[in-house]
Amino acid sequence: MDFTTDELACVRRHDPIGGMNFLNIARRKRKFVAFTAIVSVCGYLVYSMLICCPAISHSSGVRLRQNLHILGSEDDLRQPGGGDGGLHVYGVDGVDIHGFYGGVKPDDPVKRENIWEDEDDETDTDRDFERYDDEDTDDTNHTRLGGKSVDSIAANKTNATRKLPQAVIIGVKKCGTRALLEFIRMHPDVRAPGPEVHFFDRFYTLGEDWYR
Ligand SMILES: Nc1ncnc2c1ncn2[C@@H]1O[C@H](COP(=O)(O)OS(=O)(=O)O)[C@@H](OP(=O)(O)O)[C@H]1O
């Protein structure tokens, strides 16, 4: 063990108490260094596992939510045997209302002209993520919906064959309607966008044409 100049001076002065104190300090220093090294190594190992093991990182809540949306994506619905449908999700003060429909056969002509269908390359899933993500931060702004203005949404919904939902989920706030919807929309015959469109509490006066 190496002694500092002060420690050696204490020993030379035959100061056993001072010498012992320096010895204790030296032991504590060694323990602290060992503890820091162990924590650093463990942290590095955990970090490496998270980076290198996709199975672990994919288990995060965000990834789970994205997977749930992907399960209900347009591409999935176009697979043979899949259906198509439209979903509107509503929110009313104090009450959540989620609507959806599904079970339309793949060769049904309605399928290609259905709700939320766009002319551009943006998939419904992409748009749902945008709308869903924006909703939390923009909930009080009644002139916007999920990052899109009311006018732009209305412009997207110009097809006369757009349908009303076949079913709705109604529940008080925080009763788990979102979770129920996400489980139902995992079914390939169910079509469901992410955000609440707030038809009943914000846009009811615009009528069913806006809602379709
Ligand atoms: N199965 C089950 N068991 C217990 N709790 C559950 C379940 N599913 C959803 N939740 C919780 O319900 C909360 C969300 O409910 P909603 O989707 O109705 O929320 S909202 O009113 O639309 O904001 C939300 O609670 P908070 O996290 O406290 O907001 C969810 O965690």
PDB file of C-alpha atoms and ligand atoms in Angstrom:
ATOM      1  CA  MET A   1       0.000   0.000   0.000  1.00  0.00           C
ATOM      2  CA  ASP A   2       1.322   3.474  -0.852  1.00  0.00           C
ATOM      3  CA  PHE A   3       1.318   6.125   1.822  1.00  0.00           C
ATOM      4  CA  THR A   4       1.020   9.807   1.231  1.00  0.00           C
ATOM      5  CA  THR A   5       3.482  12.283   2.657  1.00  0.00           C
ATOM      6  CA  ASP A   6       1.044  13.232   5.424  1.00  0.00           C
ATOM      7  CA  GLU A   7       0.535   9.599   6.363  1.00  0.00           C
ATOM      8  CA  LEU A   8       4.263   8.991   6.533  1.00  0.00           C
ATOM      9  CA  ALA A   9       4.665  12.139   8.642  1.00  0.00           C
ATOM     10  CA  CYS A  10       2.109  10.800  11.148  1.00  0.00           C
ATOM     11  CA  VAL A  11       3.852   7.477  11.315  1.00  0.00           C
ATOM     12  CA  ARG A  12       7.210   9.189  11.828  1.00  0.00           C
ATOM     13  CA  ARG A  13       5.733  11.375  14.565  1.00  0.00           C
ATOM     14  CA  HIS A  14       4.560   8.175  16.269  1.00  0.00           C
ATOM     15  CA  ASP A  15       0.999   9.434  15.955  1.00  0.00           C
ATOM     16  CA  PRO A  16      -0.943   6.127  15.848  1.00  0.00           C
ATOM     17  CA  ILE A  17      -4.406   7.759  15.803  1.00  0.00           C
ATOM     18  CA  GLY A  18      -3.537  10.028  12.907  1.00  0.00           C
ATOM     19  CA  GLY A  19      -1.901   7.120  11.115  1.00  0.00           C
ATOM     20  CA  MET A  20      -4.996   4.929  11.594  1.00  0.00           C
ATOM     21  CA  ASN A  21      -7.236   7.713  10.253  1.00  0.00           C
ATOM     22  CA  PHE A  22      -5.171   7.894   7.104  1.00  0.00           C
ATOM     23  CA  LEU A  23      -5.333   4.124   6.784  1.00  0.00           C
ATOM     24  CA  ASN A  24      -9.151   4.224   7.115  1.00  0.00           C
ATOM     25  CA  ILE A  25      -9.369   6.955   4.507  1.00  0.00           C
ATOM     26  CA  ALA A  26      -7.209   4.878   2.171  1.00  0.00           C
ATOM     27  CA  ARG A  27      -9.482   1.853   2.657  1.00  0.00           C
ATOM     28  CA  ARG A  28     -12.582   3.934   1.967  1.00  0.00           C
ATOM     29  CA  LYS A  29     -11.003   5.313  -1.172  1.00  0.00           C
ATOM     30  CA  ARG A  30     -10.307   1.799  -2.413  1.00  0.00           C
ATOM     31  CA  LYS A  31     -13.880   0.713  -1.666  1.00  0.00           C
ATOM     32  CA  PHE A  32     -15.269   3.752  -3.461  1.00  0.00           C
ATOM     33  CA  VAL A  33     -13.125   3.105  -6.525  1.00  0.00           C
ATOM     34  CA  ALA A  34     -14.140  -0.575  -6.562  1.00  0.00           C
ATOM     35  CA  PHE A  35     -17.839   0.331  -6.199  1.00  0.00           C
ATOM     36  CA  THR A  36     -17.629   2.891  -9.006  1.00  0.00           C
ATOM     37  CA  ALA A  37     -15.920   0.369 -11.268  1.00  0.00           C
ATOM     38  CA  ILE A  38     -18.573  -2.283 -10.600  1.00  0.00           C
ATOM     39  CA  VAL A  39     -21.433   0.154 -11.262  1.00  0.00           C
ATOM     40  CA  SER A  40     -19.783   1.317 -14.481  1.00  0.00           C
ATOM     41  CA  VAL A  41     -19.277  -2.225 -15.760  1.00  0.00           C
ATOM     42  CA  CYS A  42     -22.862  -3.228 -14.903  1.00  0.00           C
ATOM     43  CA  GLY A  43     -24.227  -0.108 -16.572  1.00  0.00           C
ATOM     44  CA  TYR A  44     -22.189  -0.799 -19.680  1.00  0.00           C
ATOM     45  CA  LEU A  45     -23.424  -4.401 -19.817  1.00  0.00           C
ATOM     46  CA  VAL A  46     -27.088  -3.382 -19.476  1.00  0.00           C
ATOM     47  CA  TYR A  47     -26.679  -0.663 -22.094  1.00  0.00           C
ATOM     48  CA  SER A  48     -25.021  -3.130 -24.473  1.00  0.00           C
ATOM     49  CA  MET A  49     -27.855  -5.625 -23.998  1.00  0.00           C
ATOM     50  CA  LEU A  50     -30.485  -2.999 -24.755  1.00  0.00           C
ATOM     51  CA  ILE A  51     -28.694  -1.869 -27.896  1.00  0.00           C
ATOM     52  CA  CYS A  52     -27.771  -5.300 -29.203  1.00  0.00           C
ATOM     53  CA  CYS A  53     -30.897  -7.263 -28.327  1.00  0.00           C
ATOM     54  CA  PRO A  54     -33.866  -6.103 -30.452  1.00  0.00           C
ATOM     55  CA  ALA A  55     -36.245  -8.346 -28.528  1.00  0.00           C
ATOM     56  CA  ILE A  56     -35.693  -6.243 -25.428  1.00  0.00           C
ATOM     57  CA  SER A  57     -35.897  -2.851 -27.082  1.00  0.00           C
ATOM     58  CA  HIS A  58     -38.987  -3.916 -29.037  1.00  0.00           C
ATOM     59  CA  SER A  59     -40.799  -4.581 -25.827  1.00  0.00           C
ATOM     60  CA  SER A  60     -41.068  -0.905 -24.974  1.00  0.00           C
ATOM     61  CA  GLY A  61     -44.493   0.646 -24.748  1.00  0.00           C
ATOM     62  CA  VAL A  62     -43.977   2.844 -27.772  1.00  0.00           C
ATOM     63  CA  ARG A  63     -42.973  -0.111 -29.920  1.00  0.00           C
ATOM     64  CA  LEU A  64     -45.962  -2.064 -28.661  1.00  0.00           C
ATOM     65  CA  ARG A  65     -48.316   0.720 -29.606  1.00  0.00           C
ATOM     66  CA  GLN A  66     -46.772   0.994 -33.067  1.00  0.00           C
ATOM     67  CA  ASN A  67     -47.136  -2.744 -33.538  1.00  0.00           C
ATOM     68  CA  LEU A  68     -50.764  -2.556 -32.547  1.00  0.00           C
ATOM     69  CA  HIS A  69     -51.325   0.109 -35.186  1.00  0.00           C
ATOM     70  CA  ILE A  70     -49.413  -1.860 -37.789  1.00  0.00           C
ATOM     71  CA  LEU A  71     -51.616  -4.871 -37.093  1.00  0.00           C
ATOM     72  CA  GLY A  72     -54.561  -2.805 -38.273  1.00  0.00           C
ATOM     73  CA  SER A  73     -52.760  -1.192 -41.178  1.00  0.00           C
ATOM     74  CA  GLU A  74     -54.138  -0.883 -44.643  1.00  0.00           C
ATOM     75  CA  ASP A  75     -51.645  -3.388 -46.065  1.00  0.00           C
ATOM     76  CA  ASP A  76     -52.742  -6.044 -43.621  1.00  0.00           C
ATOM     77  CA  LEU A  77     -56.351  -5.421 -44.453  1.00  0.00           C
ATOM     78  CA  ARG A  78     -55.674  -5.925 -48.139  1.00  0.00           C
ATOM     79  CA  GLN A  79     -54.415  -9.440 -47.620  1.00  0.00           C
ATOM     80  CA  PRO A  80     -56.699 -12.191 -48.947  1.00  0.00           C
ATOM     81  CA  GLY A  81     -59.276 -12.963 -46.353  1.00  0.00           C
ATOM     82  CA  GLY A  82     -58.851  -9.565 -44.773  1.00  0.00           C
ATOM     83  CA  GLY A  83     -61.634  -7.088 -44.657  1.00  0.00           C
ATOM     84  CA  ASP A  84     -61.874  -3.395 -44.728  1.00  0.00           C
ATOM     85  CA  GLY A  85     -63.933  -0.931 -42.933  1.00  0.00           C
ATOM     86  CA  GLY A  86     -64.008   2.505 -41.514  1.00  0.00           C
ATOM     87  CA  LEU A  87     -63.542   3.567 -37.992  1.00  0.00           C
ATOM     88  CA  HIS A  88     -64.371   6.767 -36.305  1.00  0.00           C
ATOM     89  CA  VAL A  89     -63.290   7.347 -32.766  1.00  0.00           C
ATOM     90  CA  TYR A  90     -65.112   9.929 -30.770  1.00  0.00           C
ATOM     91  CA  GLY A  91     -64.537  11.681 -27.513  1.00  0.00           C
ATOM     92  CA  VAL A  92     -67.186  13.477 -25.539  1.00  0.00           C
ATOM     93  CA  ASP A  93     -66.550  15.323 -22.308  1.00  0.00           C
ATOM     94  CA  GLY A  94     -66.947  12.680 -19.636  1.00  0.00           C
ATOM     95  CA  VAL A  95     -67.631   9.936 -22.134  1.00  0.00           C
ATOM     96  CA  ASP A  96     -65.439   8.135 -24.628  1.00  0.00           C
ATOM     97  CA  ILE A  97     -67.050   6.855 -27.777  1.00  0.00           C
ATOM     98  CA  HIS A  98     -65.062   4.727 -30.187  1.00  0.00           C
ATOM     99  CA  GLY A  99     -66.726   3.583 -33.377  1.00  0.00           C
ATOM    100  CA  PHE A 100     -65.520   1.039 -35.882  1.00  0.00           C
ATOM    101  CA  TYR A 101     -66.719  -1.294 -38.527  1.00  0.00           C
ATOM    102  CA  GLY A 102     -65.315  -4.244 -40.355  1.00  0.00           C
ATOM    103  CA  GLY A 103     -66.118  -7.500 -42.070  1.00  0.00           C
ATOM    104  CA  VAL A 104     -66.357  -6.078 -45.591  1.00  0.00           C
ATOM    105  CA  LYS A 105     -65.209  -8.690 -48.083  1.00  0.00           C
ATOM    106  CA  PRO A 106     -61.972  -7.930 -49.974  1.00  0.00           C
ATOM    107  CA  ASP A 107     -63.705  -7.838 -53.344  1.00  0.00           C
ATOM    108  CA  ASP A 108     -66.369  -5.474 -52.129  1.00  0.00           C
ATOM    109  CA  PRO A 109     -66.256  -2.353 -54.364  1.00  0.00           C
ATOM    110  CA  VAL A 110     -66.665  -0.248 -51.258  1.00  0.00           C
ATOM    111  CA  LYS A 111     -63.245  -1.385 -50.130  1.00  0.00           C
ATOM    112  CA  ARG A 112     -61.270   0.750 -52.538  1.00  0.00           C
ATOM    113  CA  GLU A 113     -63.303   3.826 -51.824  1.00  0.00           C
ATOM    114  CA  ASN A 114     -63.506   3.597 -48.146  1.00  0.00           C
ATOM    115  CA  ILE A 115     -63.040   6.016 -45.365  1.00  0.00           C
ATOM    116  CA  TRP A 116     -59.585   7.485 -44.716  1.00  0.00           C
ATOM    117  CA  GLU A 117     -58.486   6.284 -48.155  1.00  0.00           C
ATOM    118  CA  ASP A 118     -56.047   8.780 -49.681  1.00  0.00           C
ATOM    119  CA  GLU A 119     -54.891   9.501 -53.177  1.00  0.00           C
ATOM    120  CA  ASP A 120     -51.316  10.131 -52.035  1.00  0.00           C
ATOM    121  CA  ASP A 121     -48.739   7.585 -50.913  1.00  0.00           C
ATOM    122  CA  GLU A 122     -49.197   8.216 -47.210  1.00  0.00           C
ATOM    123  CA  THR A 123     -50.624   5.133 -45.578  1.00  0.00           C
ATOM    124  CA  ASP A 124     -53.429   5.251 -43.077  1.00  0.00           C
ATOM    125  CA  THR A 125     -51.028   4.001 -40.458  1.00  0.00           C
ATOM    126  CA  ASP A 126     -48.633   6.884 -41.047  1.00  0.00           C
ATOM    127  CA  ARG A 127     -51.421   9.355 -40.763  1.00  0.00           C
ATOM    128  CA  ASP A 128     -52.826   7.674 -37.708  1.00  0.00           C
ATOM    129  CA  PHE A 129     -49.492   8.004 -35.952  1.00  0.00           C
ATOM    130  CA  GLU A 130     -49.360  11.706 -36.744  1.00  0.00           C
ATOM    131  CA  ARG A 131     -52.903  12.249 -35.620  1.00  0.00           C
ATOM    132  CA  TYR A 132     -52.500  10.121 -32.551  1.00  0.00           C
ATOM    133  CA  ASP A 133     -49.242  11.745 -31.510  1.00  0.00           C
ATOM    134  CA  ASP A 134     -50.559  15.241 -31.989  1.00  0.00           C
ATOM    135  CA  GLU A 135     -53.759  14.599 -30.159  1.00  0.00           C
ATOM    136  CA  ASP A 136     -52.297  14.689 -26.690  1.00  0.00           C
ATOM    137  CA  THR A 137     -50.717  18.083 -27.137  1.00  0.00           C
ATOM    138  CA  ASP A 138     -53.538  19.619 -29.104  1.00  0.00           C
ATOM    139  CA  ASP A 139     -56.552  18.329 -27.314  1.00  0.00           C
ATOM    140  CA  THR A 140     -57.924  21.691 -26.306  1.00  0.00           C
ATOM    141  CA  ASN A 141     -57.627  23.236 -29.728  1.00  0.00           C
ATOM    142  CA  HIS A 142     -60.992  22.622 -31.274  1.00  0.00           C
ATOM    143  CA  THR A 143     -60.024  24.047 -34.633  1.00  0.00           C
ATOM    144  CA  ARG A 144     -57.414  21.376 -35.242  1.00  0.00           C
ATOM    145  CA  LEU A 145     -57.508  17.609 -35.157  1.00  0.00           C
ATOM    146  CA  GLY A 146     -54.411  15.530 -34.877  1.00  0.00           C
ATOM    147  CA  GLY A 147     -52.195  18.055 -36.616  1.00  0.00           C
ATOM    148  CA  LYS A 148     -54.602  18.561 -39.491  1.00  0.00           C
ATOM    149  CA  SER A 149     -57.033  21.386 -39.809  1.00  0.00           C
ATOM    150  CA  VAL A 150     -60.730  20.671 -39.952  1.00  0.00           C
ATOM    151  CA  ASP A 151     -60.736  21.920 -43.535  1.00  0.00           C
ATOM    152  CA  SER A 152     -57.966  19.566 -44.633  1.00  0.00           C
ATOM    153  CA  ILE A 153     -59.729  16.596 -43.082  1.00  0.00           C
ATOM    154  CA  ALA A 154     -62.946  17.555 -44.780  1.00  0.00           C
ATOM    155  CA  ALA A 155     -61.044  17.836 -48.073  1.00  0.00           C
ATOM    156  CA  ASN A 156     -59.739  14.292 -47.623  1.00  0.00           C
ATOM    157  CA  LYS A 157     -63.218  12.947 -47.087  1.00  0.00           C
ATOM    158  CA  THR A 158     -64.747  13.817 -50.412  1.00  0.00           C
ATOM    159  CA  ASN A 159     -65.791  10.321 -51.442  1.00  0.00           C
ATOM    160  CA  ALA A 160     -69.560   9.873 -51.319  1.00  0.00           C
ATOM    161  CA  THR A 161     -69.258   6.146 -50.498  1.00  0.00           C
ATOM    162  CA  ARG A 162     -67.633   6.737 -47.127  1.00  0.00           C
ATOM    163  CA  LYS A 163     -69.532   4.950 -44.436  1.00  0.00           C
ATOM    164  CA  LEU A 164     -70.602   5.469 -40.889  1.00  0.00           C
ATOM    165  CA  PRO A 165     -69.201   3.034 -38.302  1.00  0.00           C
ATOM    166  CA  GLN A 166     -70.915  -0.271 -37.702  1.00  0.00           C
ATOM    167  CA  ALA A 167     -70.263  -0.239 -33.980  1.00  0.00           C
ATOM    168  CA  VAL A 168     -69.176   2.131 -31.283  1.00  0.00           C
ATOM    169  CA  ILE A 169     -67.478   1.681 -27.934  1.00  0.00           C
ATOM    170  CA  ILE A 170     -68.867   3.965 -25.263  1.00  0.00           C
ATOM    171  CA  GLY A 171     -67.392   4.472 -21.821  1.00  0.00           C
ATOM    172  CA  VAL A 172     -66.643   7.078 -19.205  1.00  0.00           C
ATOM    173  CA  LYS A 173     -63.244   8.694 -19.185  1.00  0.00           C
ATOM    174  CA  LYS A 174     -60.359   6.497 -18.068  1.00  0.00           C
ATOM    175  CA  CYS A 175     -62.394   3.313 -18.137  1.00  0.00           C
ATOM    176  CA  GLY A 176     -60.141   1.669 -20.716  1.00  0.00           C
ATOM    177  CA  THR A 177     -61.996   2.246 -23.959  1.00  0.00           C
ATOM    178  CA  ARG A 178     -58.727   2.827 -25.758  1.00  0.00           C
ATOM    179  CA  ALA A 179     -57.358  -0.510 -24.616  1.00  0.00           C
ATOM    180  CA  LEU A 180     -60.549  -2.264 -25.700  1.00  0.00           C
ATOM    181  CA  LEU A 181     -60.402  -0.592 -29.099  1.00  0.00           C
ATOM    182  CA  GLU A 182     -56.763  -1.550 -29.615  1.00  0.00           C
ATOM    183  CA  PHE A 183     -57.550  -5.183 -28.861  1.00  0.00           C
ATOM    184  CA  ILE A 184     -60.538  -5.225 -31.213  1.00  0.00           C
ATOM    185  CA  ARG A 185     -58.657  -3.565 -34.028  1.00  0.00           C
ATOM    186  CA  MET A 186     -56.072  -6.333 -33.981  1.00  0.00           C
ATOM    187  CA  HIS A 187     -58.664  -8.367 -35.865  1.00  0.00           C
ATOM    188  CA  PRO A 188     -57.922  -8.205 -39.623  1.00  0.00           C
ATOM    189  CA  ASP A 189     -61.532  -7.421 -40.483  1.00  0.00           C
ATOM    190  CA  VAL A 190     -61.676  -4.345 -38.312  1.00  0.00           C
ATOM    191  CA  ARG A 191     -60.613  -0.964 -39.556  1.00  0.00           C
ATOM    192  CA  ALA A 192     -59.614   1.576 -36.954  1.00  0.00           C
ATOM    193  CA  PRO A 193     -57.715   4.866 -37.055  1.00  0.00           C
ATOM    194  CA  GLY A 194     -55.837   5.938 -33.973  1.00  0.00           C
ATOM    195  CA  PRO A 195     -57.177   9.263 -32.781  1.00  0.00           C
ATOM    196  CA  GLU A 196     -60.503  10.380 -31.475  1.00  0.00           C
ATOM    197  CA  VAL A 197     -62.195  12.574 -34.047  1.00  0.00           C
ATOM    198  CA  HIS A 198     -64.423  14.348 -31.510  1.00  0.00           C
ATOM    199  CA  PHE A 199     -67.480  14.319 -33.741  1.00  0.00           C
ATOM    200  CA  PHE A 200     -70.074  14.467 -30.976  1.00  0.00           C
ATOM    201  CA  ASP A 201     -68.433  17.136 -28.854  1.00  0.00           C
ATOM    202  CA  ARG A 202     -66.862  19.364 -31.483  1.00  0.00           C
ATOM    203  CA  PHE A 203     -68.103  18.754 -34.990  1.00  0.00           C
ATOM    204  CA  TYR A 204     -71.597  17.400 -34.480  1.00  0.00           C
ATOM    205  CA  THR A 205     -73.164  20.454 -36.089  1.00  0.00           C
ATOM    206  CA  LEU A 206     -71.246  19.707 -39.290  1.00  0.00           C
ATOM    207  CA  GLY A 207     -73.412  16.635 -39.726  1.00  0.00           C
ATOM    208  CA  GLU A 208     -72.866  13.085 -40.899  1.00  0.00           C
ATOM    209  CA  ASP A 209     -71.215  14.142 -44.117  1.00  0.00           C
ATOM    210  CA  TRP A 210     -68.287  15.463 -42.127  1.00  0.00           C
ATOM    211  CA  TYR A 211     -68.281  12.332 -40.023  1.00  0.00           C
ATOM    212  CA  ARG A 212     -68.124   9.855 -42.902  1.00  0.00           C
TER     213      ARG A 212
HETATM  214  N1  LIG B   1     -57.017  -3.709 -18.446  1.00  0.00           N
HETATM  215  C1  LIG B   1     -56.834  -2.570 -17.766  1.00  0.00           C
HETATM  216  N2  LIG B   1     -56.798  -2.585 -16.429  1.00  0.00           N
HETATM  217  C2  LIG B   1     -56.629  -1.445 -15.737  1.00  0.00           C
HETATM  218  N3  LIG B   1     -56.485  -0.234 -16.295  1.00  0.00           N
HETATM  219  C3  LIG B   1     -56.508  -0.180 -17.633  1.00  0.00           C
HETATM  220  C4  LIG B   1     -56.688  -1.328 -18.429  1.00  0.00           C
HETATM  221  N4  LIG B   1     -56.677  -0.932 -19.725  1.00  0.00           N
HETATM  222  C5  LIG B   1     -56.488   0.388 -19.723  1.00  0.00           C
HETATM  223  N5  LIG B   1     -56.377   0.848 -18.465  1.00  0.00           N
HETATM  224  C6  LIG B   1     -56.174   2.228 -18.045  1.00  0.00           C
HETATM  225  O1  LIG B   1     -57.268   2.995 -18.495  1.00  0.00           O
HETATM  226  C7  LIG B   1     -56.811   4.321 -18.693  1.00  0.00           C
HETATM  227  C8  LIG B   1     -57.172   4.765 -20.079  1.00  0.00           C
HETATM  228  O2  LIG B   1     -58.579   4.678 -20.243  1.00  0.00           O
HETATM  229  P1  LIG B   1     -59.236   5.344 -21.528  1.00  0.00           P
HETATM  230  O3  LIG B   1     -58.700   4.718 -22.768  1.00  0.00           O
HETATM  231  O4  LIG B   1     -60.707   5.329 -21.391  1.00  0.00           O
HETATM  232  O5  LIG B   1     -58.624   6.806 -21.432  1.00  0.00           O
HETATM  233  S1  LIG B   1     -59.227   8.138 -21.976  1.00  0.00           S
HETATM  234  O6  LIG B   1     -60.389   8.496 -21.171  1.00  0.00           O
HETATM  235  O7  LIG B   1     -59.571   7.976 -23.386  1.00  0.00           O
HETATM  236  O8  LIG B   1     -58.173   9.148 -21.803  1.00  0.00           O
HETATM  237  C9  LIG B   1     -55.332   4.323 -18.503  1.00  0.00           C
HETATM  238  O9  LIG B   1     -55.071   4.767 -17.203  1.00  0.00           O
HETATM  239  P2  LIG B   1     -53.982   5.879 -16.926  1.00  0.00           P
HETATM  240  O10 LIG B   1     -52.686   5.269 -17.343  1.00  0.00           O
HETATM  241  O11 LIG B   1     -54.054   6.124 -15.454  1.00  0.00           O
HETATM  242  O12 LIG B   1     -54.336   7.069 -17.736  1.00  0.00           O
HETATM  243  C10 LIG B   1     -54.977   2.875 -18.671  1.00  0.00           C
HETATM  244  O13 LIG B   1     -53.785   2.558 -17.989  1.00  0.00           O
END
